[in-house]
PDB file of C-alpha atoms in Angstrom:
ATOM      1  CA  MET G   1      18.176 -78.672-122.699  1.00  0.00           C
ATOM      2  CA  ALA G   2      14.415 -78.274-123.408  1.00  0.00           C
ATOM      3  CA  ARG G   3      13.174 -75.707-125.773  1.00  0.00           C
ATOM      4  CA  LEU G   4      10.374 -75.195-124.047  1.00  0.00           C
ATOM      5  CA  ARG G   5       9.497 -73.472-120.827  1.00  0.00           C
ATOM      6  CA  LEU G   6       6.166 -72.607-119.265  1.00  0.00           C
ATOM      7  CA  ASN G   7       5.957 -69.428-117.347  1.00  0.00           C
ATOM      8  CA  GLY G   8       3.833 -68.556-114.504  1.00  0.00           C
ATOM      9  CA  SER G   9       3.566 -64.870-113.089  1.00  0.00           C
ATOM     10  CA  SER G  10       4.205 -62.929-110.283  1.00  0.00           C
ATOM     11  CA  THR G  11       1.829 -60.723-110.475  1.00  0.00           C
ATOM     12  CA  LEU G  12      -1.102 -62.971-111.148  1.00  0.00           C
ATOM     13  CA  PRO G  13      -3.053 -65.321-109.180  1.00  0.00           C
ATOM     14  CA  ALA G  14      -1.972 -69.341-109.793  1.00  0.00           C
ATOM     15  CA  ALA G  15      -4.860 -70.502-112.299  1.00  0.00           C
ATOM     16  CA  GLY G  16      -3.428 -74.039-113.475  1.00  0.00           C
ATOM     17  CA  PHE G  17      -2.330 -73.128-116.674  1.00  0.00           C
ATOM     18  CA  ALA G  18       0.908 -70.842-117.507  1.00  0.00           C
ATOM     19  CA  TYR G  19       0.754 -66.955-118.546  1.00  0.00           C
ATOM     20  CA  SER G  20       3.266 -67.427-121.101  1.00  0.00           C
ATOM     21  CA  ALA G  21       5.559 -70.012-122.679  1.00  0.00           C
ATOM     22  CA  THR G  22       9.077 -69.292-123.962  1.00  0.00           C
ATOM     23  CA  VAL G  23      10.725 -71.217-126.929  1.00  0.00           C
ATOM     24  CA  THR G  24      14.024 -71.022-127.748  1.00  0.00           C
ATOM     25  CA  ALA G  25      14.821 -70.521-131.348  1.00  0.00           C
ATOM     26  CA  GLY G  26      14.212 -73.968-133.882  1.00  0.00           C
ATOM     27  CA  PRO G  27      11.278 -75.731-135.593  1.00  0.00           C
ATOM     28  CA  LEU G  28       7.309 -74.405-134.818  1.00  0.00           C
ATOM     29  CA  ILE G  29       4.450 -76.329-135.643  1.00  0.00           C
ATOM     30  CA  PHE G  30       1.374 -74.741-135.692  1.00  0.00           C
ATOM     31  CA  THR G  31      -1.767 -77.082-136.432  1.00  0.00           C
ATOM     32  CA  ALA G  32      -4.897 -76.288-138.279  1.00  0.00           C
ATOM     33  CA  GLY G  33      -7.739 -76.974-135.663  1.00  0.00           C
ATOM     34  CA  ILE G  34      -7.895 -80.307-134.936  1.00  0.00           C
ATOM     35  CA  SER G  35     -11.659 -81.684-135.104  1.00  0.00           C
ATOM     36  CA  PRO G  36     -12.722 -84.939-133.238  1.00  0.00           C
ATOM     37  CA  LEU G  37     -12.878 -87.333-136.445  1.00  0.00           C
ATOM     38  CA  ASP G  38     -12.799 -90.743-136.927  1.00  0.00           C
ATOM     39  CA  ALA G  39     -10.846 -92.549-139.030  1.00  0.00           C
ATOM     40  CA  ALA G  40     -13.668 -92.805-141.521  1.00  0.00           C
ATOM     41  CA  GLY G  41     -13.919 -89.210-141.005  1.00  0.00           C
ATOM     42  CA  ALA G  42     -17.152 -88.900-138.753  1.00  0.00           C
ATOM     43  CA  ILE G  43     -17.488 -86.756-135.842  1.00  0.00           C
ATOM     44  CA  VAL G  44     -16.763 -89.104-132.498  1.00  0.00           C
ATOM     45  CA  PRO G  45     -18.941 -89.274-130.150  1.00  0.00           C
ATOM     46  CA  PRO G  46     -21.842 -86.978-131.774  1.00  0.00           C
ATOM     47  CA  GLY G  47     -22.943 -84.766-128.827  1.00  0.00           C
ATOM     48  CA  ASP G  48     -20.609 -85.762-126.125  1.00  0.00           C
ATOM     49  CA  VAL G  49     -18.217 -82.532-125.157  1.00  0.00           C
ATOM     50  CA  VAL G  50     -15.828 -84.561-123.028  1.00  0.00           C
ATOM     51  CA  GLY G  51     -15.684 -87.473-125.715  1.00  0.00           C
ATOM     52  CA  GLN G  52     -14.916 -84.732-128.466  1.00  0.00           C
ATOM     53  CA  THR G  53     -12.165 -83.418-126.333  1.00  0.00           C
ATOM     54  CA  ARG G  54     -10.509 -86.903-126.056  1.00  0.00           C
ATOM     55  CA  THR G  55     -11.023 -87.376-129.675  1.00  0.00           C
ATOM     56  CA  CYS G  56      -9.377 -84.196-130.449  1.00  0.00           C
ATOM     57  CA  LEU G  57      -6.540 -84.261-128.047  1.00  0.00           C
ATOM     58  CA  ALA G  58      -5.551 -87.980-129.222  1.00  0.00           C
ATOM     59  CA  ASN G  59      -6.069 -86.689-133.324  1.00  0.00           C
ATOM     60  CA  LEU G  60      -3.858 -83.625-131.573  1.00  0.00           C
ATOM     61  CA  ARG G  61      -1.441 -86.233-130.056  1.00  0.00           C
ATOM     62  CA  SER G  62      -1.202 -88.033-133.868  1.00  0.00           C
ATOM     63  CA  VAL G  63      -0.597 -85.031-135.786  1.00  0.00           C
ATOM     64  CA  LEU G  64       2.373 -83.783-133.457  1.00  0.00           C
ATOM     65  CA  ASP G  65       3.383 -87.799-133.576  1.00  0.00           C
ATOM     66  CA  ASP G  66       3.684 -87.562-137.412  1.00  0.00           C
ATOM     67  CA  GLN G  67       5.886 -84.260-137.551  1.00  0.00           C
ATOM     68  CA  GLY G  68       8.819 -85.649-133.974  1.00  0.00           C
ATOM     69  CA  ALA G  69       6.876 -83.711-131.369  1.00  0.00           C
ATOM     70  CA  SER G  70       4.547 -84.923-128.519  1.00  0.00           C
ATOM     71  CA  MET G  71       2.245 -83.106-126.337  1.00  0.00           C
ATOM     72  CA  ALA G  72       4.516 -81.853-124.301  1.00  0.00           C
ATOM     73  CA  ASP G  73       6.681 -79.841-126.743  1.00  0.00           C
ATOM     74  CA  ILE G  74       2.940 -77.118-127.234  1.00  0.00           C
ATOM     75  CA  ALA G  75       3.438 -74.281-126.567  1.00  0.00           C
ATOM     76  CA  LYS G  76      -0.312 -72.673-126.978  1.00  0.00           C
ATOM     77  CA  LEU G  77      -3.477 -74.272-127.064  1.00  0.00           C
ATOM     78  CA  THR G  78      -6.932 -73.267-128.075  1.00  0.00           C
ATOM     79  CA  ILE G  79      -9.508 -74.494-127.921  1.00  0.00           C
ATOM     80  CA  TYR G  80     -13.055 -73.745-129.207  1.00  0.00           C
ATOM     81  CA  VAL G  81     -16.526 -75.045-127.577  1.00  0.00           C
ATOM     82  CA  ALA G  82     -19.468 -74.925-129.549  1.00  0.00           C
ATOM     83  CA  GLU G  83     -21.735 -74.819-126.600  1.00  0.00           C
ATOM     84  CA  GLN G  84     -23.776 -72.484-124.717  1.00  0.00           C
ATOM     85  CA  LEU G  85     -23.297 -73.308-121.287  1.00  0.00           C
ATOM     86  CA  GLN G  86     -20.106 -72.400-119.317  1.00  0.00           C
ATOM     87  CA  ALA G  87     -19.970 -76.360-117.712  1.00  0.00           C
ATOM     88  CA  ASP G  88     -19.728 -77.244-121.800  1.00  0.00           C
ATOM     89  CA  LEU G  89     -16.782 -75.312-121.390  1.00  0.00           C
ATOM     90  CA  VAL G  90     -15.802 -76.383-117.701  1.00  0.00           C
ATOM     91  CA  VAL G  91     -16.142 -80.435-118.460  1.00  0.00           C
ATOM     92  CA  ALA G  92     -13.556 -79.650-121.733  1.00  0.00           C
ATOM     93  CA  TRP G  93     -11.296 -78.029-119.461  1.00  0.00           C
ATOM     94  CA  ASP G  94     -10.914 -80.682-117.078  1.00  0.00           C
ATOM     95  CA  GLU G  95     -10.065 -82.773-120.044  1.00  0.00           C
ATOM     96  CA  ILE G  96      -7.414 -80.674-120.891  1.00  0.00           C
ATOM     97  CA  VAL G  97      -5.993 -80.675-117.375  1.00  0.00           C
ATOM     98  CA  ALA G  98      -5.815 -84.421-117.548  1.00  0.00           C
ATOM     99  CA  GLU G  99      -3.874 -84.435-120.593  1.00  0.00           C
ATOM    100  CA  PHE G 100      -1.417 -82.180-119.526  1.00  0.00           C
ATOM    101  CA  GLY G 101      -1.772 -82.019-115.724  1.00  0.00           C
ATOM    102  CA  THR G 102      -0.418 -78.571-113.926  1.00  0.00           C
ATOM    103  CA  PRO G 103       0.599 -76.147-115.132  1.00  0.00           C
ATOM    104  CA  VAL G 104      -1.620 -76.371-118.614  1.00  0.00           C
ATOM    105  CA  PRO G 105       1.084 -74.569-121.599  1.00  0.00           C
ATOM    106  CA  PRO G 106      -0.715 -71.198-121.936  1.00  0.00           C
ATOM    107  CA  ALA G 107      -4.177 -71.909-123.560  1.00  0.00           C
ATOM    108  CA  MET G 108      -6.975 -70.153-124.720  1.00  0.00           C
ATOM    109  CA  MET G 109     -11.011 -71.423-124.726  1.00  0.00           C
ATOM    110  CA  MET G 110     -14.027 -70.106-125.630  1.00  0.00           C
ATOM    111  CA  GLY G 111     -17.224 -70.339-126.549  1.00  0.00           C
ATOM    112  CA  VAL G 112     -18.346 -70.556-130.386  1.00  0.00           C
ATOM    113  CA  THR G 113     -21.716 -70.148-132.333  1.00  0.00           C
ATOM    114  CA  VAL G 114     -20.827 -73.523-134.430  1.00  0.00           C
ATOM    115  CA  LEU G 115     -18.077 -75.312-135.633  1.00  0.00           C
ATOM    116  CA  ALA G 116     -17.328 -76.962-139.486  1.00  0.00           C
ATOM    117  CA  TYR G 117     -18.960 -80.228-139.271  1.00  0.00           C
ATOM    118  CA  ASP G 118     -22.689 -81.676-138.402  1.00  0.00           C
ATOM    119  CA  ASP G 119     -22.506 -82.292-134.771  1.00  0.00           C
ATOM    120  CA  GLN G 120     -19.429 -80.948-134.052  1.00  0.00           C
ATOM    121  CA  LEU G 121     -18.595 -79.472-130.299  1.00  0.00           C
ATOM    122  CA  VAL G 122     -14.832 -79.417-129.348  1.00  0.00           C
ATOM    123  CA  GLU G 123     -12.098 -78.514-132.295  1.00  0.00           C
ATOM    124  CA  ILE G 124      -8.556 -77.543-130.836  1.00  0.00           C
ATOM    125  CA  GLU G 125      -5.211 -75.862-131.935  1.00  0.00           C
ATOM    126  CA  ALA G 126      -1.412 -75.785-131.188  1.00  0.00           C
ATOM    127  CA  ILE G 127       1.613 -74.137-131.744  1.00  0.00           C
ATOM    128  CA  ALA G 128       4.369 -76.842-130.926  1.00  0.00           C
ATOM    129  CA  ALA G 129       8.567 -76.417-130.438  1.00  0.00           C
ATOM    130  CA  PRO G 130       9.629 -79.584-131.052  1.00  0.00           C
ATOM    131  CA  ALA G 131      13.531 -80.279-129.909  1.00  0.00           C
ATOM    132  CA  ALA G 132      15.648 -79.749-132.886  1.00  0.00           C
TER     133      ALA G 132
END
């Protein structure tokens, strides 16, 4: 039996993401903010929200794999996009949907002024609930 159940809502509109997740007792993994860094520590690709979202997701997969978890174990996502246009959040969200399908785990996406590295536009953090 899965430890993680993504929940819709009987009162809110279907929006392509889960409004909540229920996790049974067991281990949780809390990631740091996952940046779009390559093996040399460089931001890739600079200036590209879509590419950086994909790189963050690939790095997140690696971090979870190191802990014996997968993207299917994610109970909560937070996505930060350092751009001024709402359209940039939309294209980042489209990449999240492409990764997870519907429903996406409960998620918070926000536009921020700046992130830690020069040329960084995207950062993703997650909470995962792998099988015990």
